[in-house]
Coordinates of C-alpha atoms and ligand atoms in Angstrom, one line a residue:
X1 CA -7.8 26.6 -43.9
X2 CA -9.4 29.4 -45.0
X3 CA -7.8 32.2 -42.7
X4 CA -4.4 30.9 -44.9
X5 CA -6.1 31.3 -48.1
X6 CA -4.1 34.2 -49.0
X7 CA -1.2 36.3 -50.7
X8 CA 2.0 36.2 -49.4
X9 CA 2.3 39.2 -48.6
X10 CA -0.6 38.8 -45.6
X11 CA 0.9 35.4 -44.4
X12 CA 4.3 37.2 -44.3
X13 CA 2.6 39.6 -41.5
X14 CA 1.0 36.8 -40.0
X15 CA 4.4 34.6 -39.9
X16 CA 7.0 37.9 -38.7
X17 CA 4.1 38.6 -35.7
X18 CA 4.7 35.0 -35.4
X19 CA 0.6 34.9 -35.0
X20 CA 1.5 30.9 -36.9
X21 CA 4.6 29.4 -37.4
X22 CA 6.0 28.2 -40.8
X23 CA 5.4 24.5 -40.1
X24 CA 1.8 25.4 -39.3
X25 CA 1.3 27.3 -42.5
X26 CA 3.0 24.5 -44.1
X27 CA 0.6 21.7 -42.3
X28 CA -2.4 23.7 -43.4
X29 CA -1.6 23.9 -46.7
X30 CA -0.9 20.1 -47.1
X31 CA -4.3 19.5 -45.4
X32 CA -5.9 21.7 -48.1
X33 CA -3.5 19.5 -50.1
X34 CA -5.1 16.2 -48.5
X35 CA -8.6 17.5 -48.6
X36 CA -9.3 18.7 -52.4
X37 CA -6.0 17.5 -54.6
X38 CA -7.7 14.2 -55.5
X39 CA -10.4 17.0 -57.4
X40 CA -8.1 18.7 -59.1
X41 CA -4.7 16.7 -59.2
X42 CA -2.5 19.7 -59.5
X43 CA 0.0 18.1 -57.6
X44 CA 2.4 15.2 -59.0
X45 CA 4.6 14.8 -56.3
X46 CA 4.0 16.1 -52.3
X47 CA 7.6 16.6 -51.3
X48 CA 6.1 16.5 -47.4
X49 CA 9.8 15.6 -46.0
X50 CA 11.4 18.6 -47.7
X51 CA 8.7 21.3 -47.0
X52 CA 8.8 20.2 -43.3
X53 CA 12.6 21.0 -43.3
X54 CA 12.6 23.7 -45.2
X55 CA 9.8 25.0 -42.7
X56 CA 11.2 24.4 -39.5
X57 CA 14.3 26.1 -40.9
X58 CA 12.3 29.1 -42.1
X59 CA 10.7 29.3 -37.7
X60 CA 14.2 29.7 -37.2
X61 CA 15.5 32.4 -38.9
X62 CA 11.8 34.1 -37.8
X63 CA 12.6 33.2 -34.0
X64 CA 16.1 34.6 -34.5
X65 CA 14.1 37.9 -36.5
X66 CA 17.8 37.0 -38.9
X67 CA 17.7 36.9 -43.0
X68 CA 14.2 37.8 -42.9
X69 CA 12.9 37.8 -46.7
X70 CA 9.6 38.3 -48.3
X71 CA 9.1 34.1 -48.7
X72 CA 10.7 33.4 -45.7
X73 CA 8.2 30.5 -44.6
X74 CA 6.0 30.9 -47.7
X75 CA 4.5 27.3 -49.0
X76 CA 5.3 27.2 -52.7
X77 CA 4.4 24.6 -55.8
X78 CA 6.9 23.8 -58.5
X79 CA 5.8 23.4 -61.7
X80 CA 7.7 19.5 -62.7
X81 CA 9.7 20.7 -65.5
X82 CA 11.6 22.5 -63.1
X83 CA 14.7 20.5 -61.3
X84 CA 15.0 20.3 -57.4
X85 CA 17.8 18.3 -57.0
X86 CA 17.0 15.2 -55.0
X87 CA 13.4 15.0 -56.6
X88 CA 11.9 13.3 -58.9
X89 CA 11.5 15.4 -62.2
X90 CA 9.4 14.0 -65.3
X91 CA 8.2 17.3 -67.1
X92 CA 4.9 15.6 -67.0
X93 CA 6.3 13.1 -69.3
X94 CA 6.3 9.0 -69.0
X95 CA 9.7 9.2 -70.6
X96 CA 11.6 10.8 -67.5
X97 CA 10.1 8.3 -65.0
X98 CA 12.4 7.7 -62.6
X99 CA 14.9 10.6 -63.2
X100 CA 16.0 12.0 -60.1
X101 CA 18.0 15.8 -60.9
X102 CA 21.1 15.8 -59.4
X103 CA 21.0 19.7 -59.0
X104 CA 18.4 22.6 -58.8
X105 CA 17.4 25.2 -61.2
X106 CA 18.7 28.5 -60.2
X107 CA 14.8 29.7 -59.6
X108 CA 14.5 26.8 -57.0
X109 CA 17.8 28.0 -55.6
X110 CA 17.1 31.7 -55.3
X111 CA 14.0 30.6 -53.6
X112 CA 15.2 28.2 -51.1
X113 CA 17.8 30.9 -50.4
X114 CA 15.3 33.1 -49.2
X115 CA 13.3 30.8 -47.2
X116 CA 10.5 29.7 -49.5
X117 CA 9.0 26.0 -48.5
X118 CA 8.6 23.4 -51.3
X119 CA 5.4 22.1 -51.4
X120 CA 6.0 19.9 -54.1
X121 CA 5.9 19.4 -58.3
X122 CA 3.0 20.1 -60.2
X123 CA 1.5 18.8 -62.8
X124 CA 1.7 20.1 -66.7
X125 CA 1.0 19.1 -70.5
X126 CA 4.3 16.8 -71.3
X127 CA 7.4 19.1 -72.1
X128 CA 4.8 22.1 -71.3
X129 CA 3.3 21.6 -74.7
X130 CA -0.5 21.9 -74.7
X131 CA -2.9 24.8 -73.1
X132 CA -5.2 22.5 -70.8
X133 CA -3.0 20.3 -69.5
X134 CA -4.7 17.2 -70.6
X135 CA -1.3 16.2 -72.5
X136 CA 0.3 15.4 -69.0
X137 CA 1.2 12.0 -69.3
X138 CA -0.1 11.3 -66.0
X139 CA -3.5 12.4 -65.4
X140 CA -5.3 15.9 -66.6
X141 CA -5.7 18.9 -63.9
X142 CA -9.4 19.9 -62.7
X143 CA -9.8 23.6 -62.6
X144 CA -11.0 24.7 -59.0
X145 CA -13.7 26.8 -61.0
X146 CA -15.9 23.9 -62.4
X147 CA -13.9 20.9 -61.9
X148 CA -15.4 19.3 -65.2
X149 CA -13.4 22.1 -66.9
X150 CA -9.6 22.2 -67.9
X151 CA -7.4 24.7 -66.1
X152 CA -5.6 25.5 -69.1
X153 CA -1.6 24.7 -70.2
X154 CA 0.4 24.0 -69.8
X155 CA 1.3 25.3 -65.9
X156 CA -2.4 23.7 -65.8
X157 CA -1.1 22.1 -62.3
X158 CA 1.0 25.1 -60.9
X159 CA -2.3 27.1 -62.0
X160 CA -4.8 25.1 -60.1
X161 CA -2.9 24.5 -57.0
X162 CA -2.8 28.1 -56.1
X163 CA -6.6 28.5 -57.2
X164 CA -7.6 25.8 -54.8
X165 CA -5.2 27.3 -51.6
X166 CA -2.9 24.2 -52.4
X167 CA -0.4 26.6 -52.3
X168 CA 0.7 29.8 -51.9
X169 CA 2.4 30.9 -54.6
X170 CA 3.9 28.6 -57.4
X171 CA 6.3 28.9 -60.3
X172 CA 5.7 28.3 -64.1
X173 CA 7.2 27.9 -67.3
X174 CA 5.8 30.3 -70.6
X175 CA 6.9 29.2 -74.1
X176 CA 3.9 30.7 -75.8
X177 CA 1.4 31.6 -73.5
X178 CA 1.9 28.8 -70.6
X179 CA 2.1 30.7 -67.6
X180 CA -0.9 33.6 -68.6
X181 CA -3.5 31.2 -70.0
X182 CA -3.5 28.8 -67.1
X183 CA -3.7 32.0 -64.8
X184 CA -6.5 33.6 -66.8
X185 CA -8.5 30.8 -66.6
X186 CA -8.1 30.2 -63.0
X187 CA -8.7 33.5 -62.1
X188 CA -5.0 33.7 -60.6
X189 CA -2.3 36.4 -61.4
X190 CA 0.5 35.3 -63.9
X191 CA 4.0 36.6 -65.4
X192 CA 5.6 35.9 -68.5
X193 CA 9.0 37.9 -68.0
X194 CA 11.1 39.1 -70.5
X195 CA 13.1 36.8 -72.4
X196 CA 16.8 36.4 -70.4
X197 CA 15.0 38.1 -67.1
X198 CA 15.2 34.9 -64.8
X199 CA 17.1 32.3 -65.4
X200 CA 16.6 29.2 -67.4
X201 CA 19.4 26.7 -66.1
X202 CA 17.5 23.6 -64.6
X203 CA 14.5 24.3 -66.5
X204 CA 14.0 20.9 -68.5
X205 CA 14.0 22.7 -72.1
X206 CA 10.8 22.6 -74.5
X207 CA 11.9 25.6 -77.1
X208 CA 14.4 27.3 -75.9
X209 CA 14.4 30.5 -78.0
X210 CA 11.1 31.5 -76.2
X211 CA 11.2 29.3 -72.8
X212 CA 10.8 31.8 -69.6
X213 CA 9.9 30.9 -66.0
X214 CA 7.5 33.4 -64.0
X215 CA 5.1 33.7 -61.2
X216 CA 1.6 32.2 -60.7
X217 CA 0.0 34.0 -57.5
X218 CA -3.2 35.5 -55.9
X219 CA -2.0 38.9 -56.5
X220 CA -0.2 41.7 -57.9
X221 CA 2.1 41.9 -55.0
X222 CA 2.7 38.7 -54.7
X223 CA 3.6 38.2 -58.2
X224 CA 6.4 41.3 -58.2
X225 CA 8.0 39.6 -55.2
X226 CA 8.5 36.1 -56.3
X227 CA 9.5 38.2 -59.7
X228 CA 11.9 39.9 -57.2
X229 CA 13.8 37.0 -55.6
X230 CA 14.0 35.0 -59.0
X231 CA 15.3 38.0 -61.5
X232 CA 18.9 38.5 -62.2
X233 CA 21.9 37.4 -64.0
X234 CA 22.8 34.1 -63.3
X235 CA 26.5 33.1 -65.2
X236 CA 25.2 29.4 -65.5
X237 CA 22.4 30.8 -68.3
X238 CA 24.2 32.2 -70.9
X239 CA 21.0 33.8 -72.0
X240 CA 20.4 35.4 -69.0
X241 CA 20.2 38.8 -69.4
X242 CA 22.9 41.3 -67.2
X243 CA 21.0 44.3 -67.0
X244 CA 20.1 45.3 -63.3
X245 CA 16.6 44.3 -61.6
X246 CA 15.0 47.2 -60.5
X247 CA 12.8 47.5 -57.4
X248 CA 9.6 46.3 -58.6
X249 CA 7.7 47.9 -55.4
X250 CA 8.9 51.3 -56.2
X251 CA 6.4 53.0 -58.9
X252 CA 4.1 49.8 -58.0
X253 CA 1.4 52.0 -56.7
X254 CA 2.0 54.7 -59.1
X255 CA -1.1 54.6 -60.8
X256 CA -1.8 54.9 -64.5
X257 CA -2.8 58.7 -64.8
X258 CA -0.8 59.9 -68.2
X259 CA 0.3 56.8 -69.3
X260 CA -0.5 55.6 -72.8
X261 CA -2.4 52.7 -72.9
X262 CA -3.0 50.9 -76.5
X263 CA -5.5 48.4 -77.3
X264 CA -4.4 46.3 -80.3
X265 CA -7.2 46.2 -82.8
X266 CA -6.5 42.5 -84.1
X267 CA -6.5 41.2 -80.5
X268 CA -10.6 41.1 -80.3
X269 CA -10.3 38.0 -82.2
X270 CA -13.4 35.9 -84.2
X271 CA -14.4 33.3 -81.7
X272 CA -14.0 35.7 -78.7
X273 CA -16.5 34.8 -76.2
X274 CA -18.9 38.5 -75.7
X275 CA -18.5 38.1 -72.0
X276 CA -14.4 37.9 -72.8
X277 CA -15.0 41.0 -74.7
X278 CA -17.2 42.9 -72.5
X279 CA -15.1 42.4 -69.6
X280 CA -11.7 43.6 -71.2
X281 CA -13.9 46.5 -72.5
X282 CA -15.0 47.5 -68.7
X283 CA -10.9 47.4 -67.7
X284 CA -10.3 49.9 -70.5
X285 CA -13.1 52.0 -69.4
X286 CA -11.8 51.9 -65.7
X287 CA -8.3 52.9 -67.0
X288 CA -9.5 55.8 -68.7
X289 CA -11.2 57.4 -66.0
X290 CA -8.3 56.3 -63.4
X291 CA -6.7 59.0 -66.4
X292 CA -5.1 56.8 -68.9
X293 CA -4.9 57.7 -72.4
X294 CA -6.7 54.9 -74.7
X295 CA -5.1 54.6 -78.0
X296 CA -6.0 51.6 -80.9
X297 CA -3.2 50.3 -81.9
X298 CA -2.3 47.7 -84.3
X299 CA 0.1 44.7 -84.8
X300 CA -0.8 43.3 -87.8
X301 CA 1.6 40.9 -88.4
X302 CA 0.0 39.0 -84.8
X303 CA -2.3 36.8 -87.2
X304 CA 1.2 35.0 -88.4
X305 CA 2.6 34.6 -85.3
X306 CA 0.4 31.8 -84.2
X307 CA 1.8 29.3 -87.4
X308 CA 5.2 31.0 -86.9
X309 CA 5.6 29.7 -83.6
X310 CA 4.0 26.4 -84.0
X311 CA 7.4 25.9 -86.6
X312 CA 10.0 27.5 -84.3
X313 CA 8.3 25.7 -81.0
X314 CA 8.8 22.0 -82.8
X315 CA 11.9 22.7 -84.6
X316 CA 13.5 23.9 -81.1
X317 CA 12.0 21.1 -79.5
X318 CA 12.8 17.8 -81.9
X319 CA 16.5 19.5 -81.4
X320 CA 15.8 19.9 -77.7
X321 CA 14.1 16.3 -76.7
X322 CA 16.8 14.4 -79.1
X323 CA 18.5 13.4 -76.2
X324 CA 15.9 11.6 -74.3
X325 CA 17.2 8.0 -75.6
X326 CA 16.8 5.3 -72.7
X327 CA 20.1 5.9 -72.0
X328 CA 20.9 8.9 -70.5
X329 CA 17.7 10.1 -68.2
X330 CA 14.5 8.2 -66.8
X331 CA 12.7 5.3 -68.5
X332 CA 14.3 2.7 -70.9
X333 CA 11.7 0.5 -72.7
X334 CA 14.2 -2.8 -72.2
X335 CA 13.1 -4.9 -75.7
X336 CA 15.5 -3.7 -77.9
X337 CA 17.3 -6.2 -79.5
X338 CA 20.4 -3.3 -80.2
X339 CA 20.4 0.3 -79.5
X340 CA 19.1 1.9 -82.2
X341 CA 15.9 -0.6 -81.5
X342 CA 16.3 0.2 -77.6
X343 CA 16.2 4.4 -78.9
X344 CA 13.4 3.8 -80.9
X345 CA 11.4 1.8 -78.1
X346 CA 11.8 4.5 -75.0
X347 CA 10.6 6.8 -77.6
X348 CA 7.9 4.9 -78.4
X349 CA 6.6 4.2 -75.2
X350 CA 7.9 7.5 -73.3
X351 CA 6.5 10.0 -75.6
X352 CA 2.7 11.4 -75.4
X353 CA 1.1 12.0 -79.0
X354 CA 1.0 16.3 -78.8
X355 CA 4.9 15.4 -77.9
X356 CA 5.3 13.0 -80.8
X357 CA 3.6 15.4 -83.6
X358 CA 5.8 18.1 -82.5
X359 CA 8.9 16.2 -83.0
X360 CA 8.0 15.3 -86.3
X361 CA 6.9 18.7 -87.6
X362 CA 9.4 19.9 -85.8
X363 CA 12.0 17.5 -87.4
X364 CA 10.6 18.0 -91.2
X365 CA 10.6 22.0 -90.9
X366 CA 14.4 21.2 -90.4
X367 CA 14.9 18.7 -92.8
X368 CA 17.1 20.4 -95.9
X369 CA 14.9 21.2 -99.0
X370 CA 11.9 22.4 -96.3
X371 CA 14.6 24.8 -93.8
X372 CA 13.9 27.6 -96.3
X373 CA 10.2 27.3 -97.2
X374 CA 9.3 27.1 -93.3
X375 CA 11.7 27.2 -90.4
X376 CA 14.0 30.6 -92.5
X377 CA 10.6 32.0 -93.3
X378 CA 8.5 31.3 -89.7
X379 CA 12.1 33.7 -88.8
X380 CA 11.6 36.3 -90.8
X381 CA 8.2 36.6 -89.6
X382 CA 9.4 36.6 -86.2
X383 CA 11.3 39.5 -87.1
X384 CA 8.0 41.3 -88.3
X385 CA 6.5 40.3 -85.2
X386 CA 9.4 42.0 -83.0
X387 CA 8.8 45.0 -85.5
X388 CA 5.2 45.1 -84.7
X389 CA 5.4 45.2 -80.8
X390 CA 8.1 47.9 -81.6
X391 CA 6.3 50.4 -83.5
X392 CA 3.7 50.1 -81.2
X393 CA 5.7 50.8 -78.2
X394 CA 6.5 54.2 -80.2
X395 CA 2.7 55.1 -79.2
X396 CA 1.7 54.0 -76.3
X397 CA 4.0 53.0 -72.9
X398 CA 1.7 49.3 -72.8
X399 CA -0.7 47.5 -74.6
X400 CA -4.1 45.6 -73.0
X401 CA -5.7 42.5 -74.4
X402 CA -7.4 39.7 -73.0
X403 CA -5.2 36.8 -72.5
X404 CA -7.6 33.9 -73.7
X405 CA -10.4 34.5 -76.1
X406 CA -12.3 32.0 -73.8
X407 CA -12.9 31.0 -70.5
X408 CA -12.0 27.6 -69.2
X409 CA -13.7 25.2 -71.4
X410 CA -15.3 21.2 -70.8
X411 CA -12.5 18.6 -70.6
X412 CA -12.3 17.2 -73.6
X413 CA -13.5 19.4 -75.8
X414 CA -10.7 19.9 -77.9
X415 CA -8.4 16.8 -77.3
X416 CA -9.6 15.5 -80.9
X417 CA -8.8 19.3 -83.0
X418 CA -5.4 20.1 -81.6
X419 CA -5.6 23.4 -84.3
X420 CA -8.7 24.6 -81.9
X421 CA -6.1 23.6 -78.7
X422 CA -3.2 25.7 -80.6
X423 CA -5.8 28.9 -81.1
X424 CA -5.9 29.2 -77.3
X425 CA -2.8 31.1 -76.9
X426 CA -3.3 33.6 -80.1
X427 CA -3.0 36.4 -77.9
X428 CA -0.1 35.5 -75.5
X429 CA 2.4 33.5 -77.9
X430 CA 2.8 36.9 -79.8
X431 CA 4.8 38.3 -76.8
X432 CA 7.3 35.3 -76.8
X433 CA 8.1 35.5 -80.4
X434 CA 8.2 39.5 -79.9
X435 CA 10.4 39.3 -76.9
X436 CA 7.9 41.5 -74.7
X437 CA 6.6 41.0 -71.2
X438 CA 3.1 40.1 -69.9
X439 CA 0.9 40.0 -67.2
X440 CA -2.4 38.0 -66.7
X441 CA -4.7 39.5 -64.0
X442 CA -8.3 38.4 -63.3
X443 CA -11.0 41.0 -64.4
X444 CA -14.6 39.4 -64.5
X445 CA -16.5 35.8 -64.1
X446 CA -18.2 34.7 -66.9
X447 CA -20.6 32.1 -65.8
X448 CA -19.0 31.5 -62.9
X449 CA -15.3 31.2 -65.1
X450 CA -12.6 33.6 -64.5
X451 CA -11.6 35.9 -67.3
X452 CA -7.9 37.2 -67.8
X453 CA -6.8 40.7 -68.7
X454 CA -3.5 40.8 -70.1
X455 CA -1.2 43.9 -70.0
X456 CA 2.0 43.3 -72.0
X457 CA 5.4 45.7 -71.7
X458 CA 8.3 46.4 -73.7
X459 CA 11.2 44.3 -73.0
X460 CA 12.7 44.7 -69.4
X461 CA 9.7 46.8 -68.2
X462 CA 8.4 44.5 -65.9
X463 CA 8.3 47.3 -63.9
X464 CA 6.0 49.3 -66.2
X465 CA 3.8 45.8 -66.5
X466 CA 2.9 45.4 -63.0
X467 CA 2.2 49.3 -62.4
X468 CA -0.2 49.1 -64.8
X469 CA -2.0 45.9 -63.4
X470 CA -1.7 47.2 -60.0
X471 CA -3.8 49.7 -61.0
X472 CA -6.4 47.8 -61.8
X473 CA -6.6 45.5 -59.1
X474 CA -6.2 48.3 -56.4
X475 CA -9.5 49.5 -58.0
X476 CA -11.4 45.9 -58.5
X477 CA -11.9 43.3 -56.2
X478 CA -11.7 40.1 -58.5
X479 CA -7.9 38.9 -57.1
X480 CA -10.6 38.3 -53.8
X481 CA -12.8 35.7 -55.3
X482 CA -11.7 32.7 -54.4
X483 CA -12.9 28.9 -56.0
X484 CA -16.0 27.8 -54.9
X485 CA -14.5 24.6 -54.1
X486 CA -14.9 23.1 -50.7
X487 CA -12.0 23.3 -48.6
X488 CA -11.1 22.1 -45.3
X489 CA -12.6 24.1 -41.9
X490 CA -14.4 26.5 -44.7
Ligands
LIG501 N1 0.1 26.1 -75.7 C1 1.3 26.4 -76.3 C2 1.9 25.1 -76.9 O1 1.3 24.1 -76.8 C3 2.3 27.1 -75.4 C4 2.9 26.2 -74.4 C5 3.8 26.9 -73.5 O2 3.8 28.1 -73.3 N2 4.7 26.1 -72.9 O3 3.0 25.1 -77.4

């Protein structure tokens, strides 16, 4: 198994010099699947059938040497709140049981255009609201790390299945911090793109002013090319955005001599772990003699985004889960005695309780006589917060953070104080509400624990973004360190 735990790019090689063959990539994947997923439980559904197909058509088009793509052949994980038509979808929620997506979601599409091999559906916090994915309304994830410890949320499953070589790549969803935190605290890479970047159609909605899908890989690379086959206009997303994509390998290994890089002063927040601290430090001392210009920067409206977005998140979502009834999609409770009793019973019994406190914040910040006093205001600030990342962009072309102020902690340990779960994503849920990019790359062990360093862009620079943490993992061998966790033929 080993020789296969790596980034795409490497098991392209191997699969073009037909040195393995897709369906042996594939079977050595599941076997890593077989061998360690009843530790960490990433996976929710093994679509075995489908990556078999989709494997033995990806030897052919390598025989042929026809339609060759970067994922031609690559095994990748779904995160479940992402539709593949044909498979069961549940957005890690008891509710959808049983709903089977009569369509994909353009990501899944692009993807299976190009070759890639579906793997199967991982596990997440229900709706993707949580940061440890022990809100799943099936079973929690294990990180690969410390297997006592949470992975982090909610792409907790897509997170761990690439840390543990259960995959090679996999896709995630990023509302406030979703895709980065679960990467930083498995020590894998992670993109949050720019709002209207990729395409949200198929993507089960949680809060859909701020939902984005991105990348959870080994790498750099490997990140900018699943980036590069999901990016684009797509006319079923009305958000999407129509700007070009840009060629994300051009300026890639461009360095970071001249840039500006800023370092936002309220982002080394109280409760940061020292090791957290001392590791982003050493990355800004490695940028600065690779010739980057270190500037302190600051956003000082950040310390409001965090209750800004925990009104906007559950006002978008009480609209956004409204319509699962009994009716329509997946489980119906069946003891109703009339509909409005049936309604109240599949919510009852489908919803998780993280899902059911959203929906009623979420429903009272709506509710007239409270619309003004928090959901208008939580906008405005919103609006400060865009102002914040914008002024700063005057000064510097990127800022650097870390992306959790912890590493991965016990599971558990904050199940019972869900304001200590919310603080998790102080430093990435800024970047949703201020419509920026960001990046999570690993950059030290604490303990054993990987640490994330987080480089965030201005709107539509992903390219800028992944220059910038190309850098520093050109220069740093951390995106090597794999789990410690056994695997098979290791
Ligand atoms: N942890 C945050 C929340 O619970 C963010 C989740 C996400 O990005 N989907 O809402």
């Amino acid at each position: 198994m080993t020789q296969f735990w790596r980034p795409i790019h490497e098991l392209h090689q191997m699969l073009v010099d037909r040195e393995i063959s897709a369906v042996e990539l594939t079977d050595a994947i599941l076997a890593q699947v077989d061998a360690v997923d009843e530790k960490t439980r990433a996976y929710l559904l093994v679509t075995r059938d489908l990556a078999h197909r989709q494997a033995r058509a990806a030897d052919e088009r390598l025989r042929a040497k026809r339609d060759l793509r970067p994922l031609t052949g690559i095994p990748m994980a779904i995160k479940d709140v992402l539709c593949i038509d044909g498979v069961a979808a549940t957005a890690g929620s008891r509710i959808l049981e049983g709903f089977v997506p009569p369509y994909s979601a353009t990501v899944v599409e692009r993807l299976a255009a190009d070759g890639a091999v579906f793997l199967g559906k991982t596990n997440c916090d229900e709706f993707a609201m949580g940061s440890s994915n022990e809100n799943s309304g099936y079973w929690p994830v294990h990180n690969p790390w410390q297997l006592d410890r949470v992975p982090g949320g909610s792409s907790g499953g897509s997170a761990a299945a690439v840390a543990a070589g259960e995959a090679v790549a996999a896709l995630g969803s990023d509302t406030g911090g979703s895709i980065r935190q679960p990467a930083a605290l498995t020590g894998i890479v992670g993109v949050k793109p720019t709002y209207g970047r990729v395409s949200r159609y198929g993507l089960i909605a949680f809060a859909s002013s701020l939902d984005q899908v991105g990348p959870m890989t080994l790498d750099v690379r490997d990140a900018a090319t699943v980036l590069q086959a999901i990016a684009g206009h797509d006319p079923r997303d009305s958000t999407s955005s129509p700007r070009p994509v840009p060629d994300y390998f051009e300026h890639l290994a461009e360095g970071v001599k001249g840039l500006r890089l800023g370092v936002p002063k309220e982002y080394f927040v109280d409760g940061m772990e020292p090791e957290v601290e001392a590791a982003i430090r050493a990355a800004i001392r490695l940028y600065e003699r690779q010739g980057a210009h270190i500037e302190e920067v600051s956003l000082p409206n950040s310390r409001y985004a965090l209750p800004a977005y925990y009104i906007i998140a559950p006002a978008e979502a009480s609209s956004n889960l409204a319509r699962y009834d009994g009716i329509r999609y997946g489980r119906q409770a069946g003891r109703g005695r009339n509909l409005i009793e049936e309604y109240q019973a599949t919510r009852q019994d489908g919803f998780g309780n993280e899902v059911k406190r959203r929906i009623m914040l979420g429903t009272y910040a709506l509710s007239s006589g409270y619309y003004d006093a928090y959901y208008l205001k939580a906008q405005k600030v919103r609006t400060l917060v865009v102002e914040d990342f914008a002024r700063a962009f005057k000064k510097v072309d990127v800022l650097i953070s870390a992306t959790s102020p912890t590493v991965a902690f016990p599971l558990g340990a904050k199940t019972q104080d869900p304001l200590a779960m919310y603080l998790n994503d102080v430093l990435t849920l800024p970047g949703n509400l201020g419509n920026v990019c960001g990046i999570s790359i690993p950059c030290g062990l604490a303990n054993g624990l990987p640490i994330g360093l987080q480089v965030i862009a201005p709107g539509f620079r992903e390219d800028l973004m992944l220059r910038v943490a190309y850098a520093f993992e050109a220069a740093t061998e951390f995106h090597r360190r794999r789990a410690p966790l056994v695997s098979v033929g290791a």
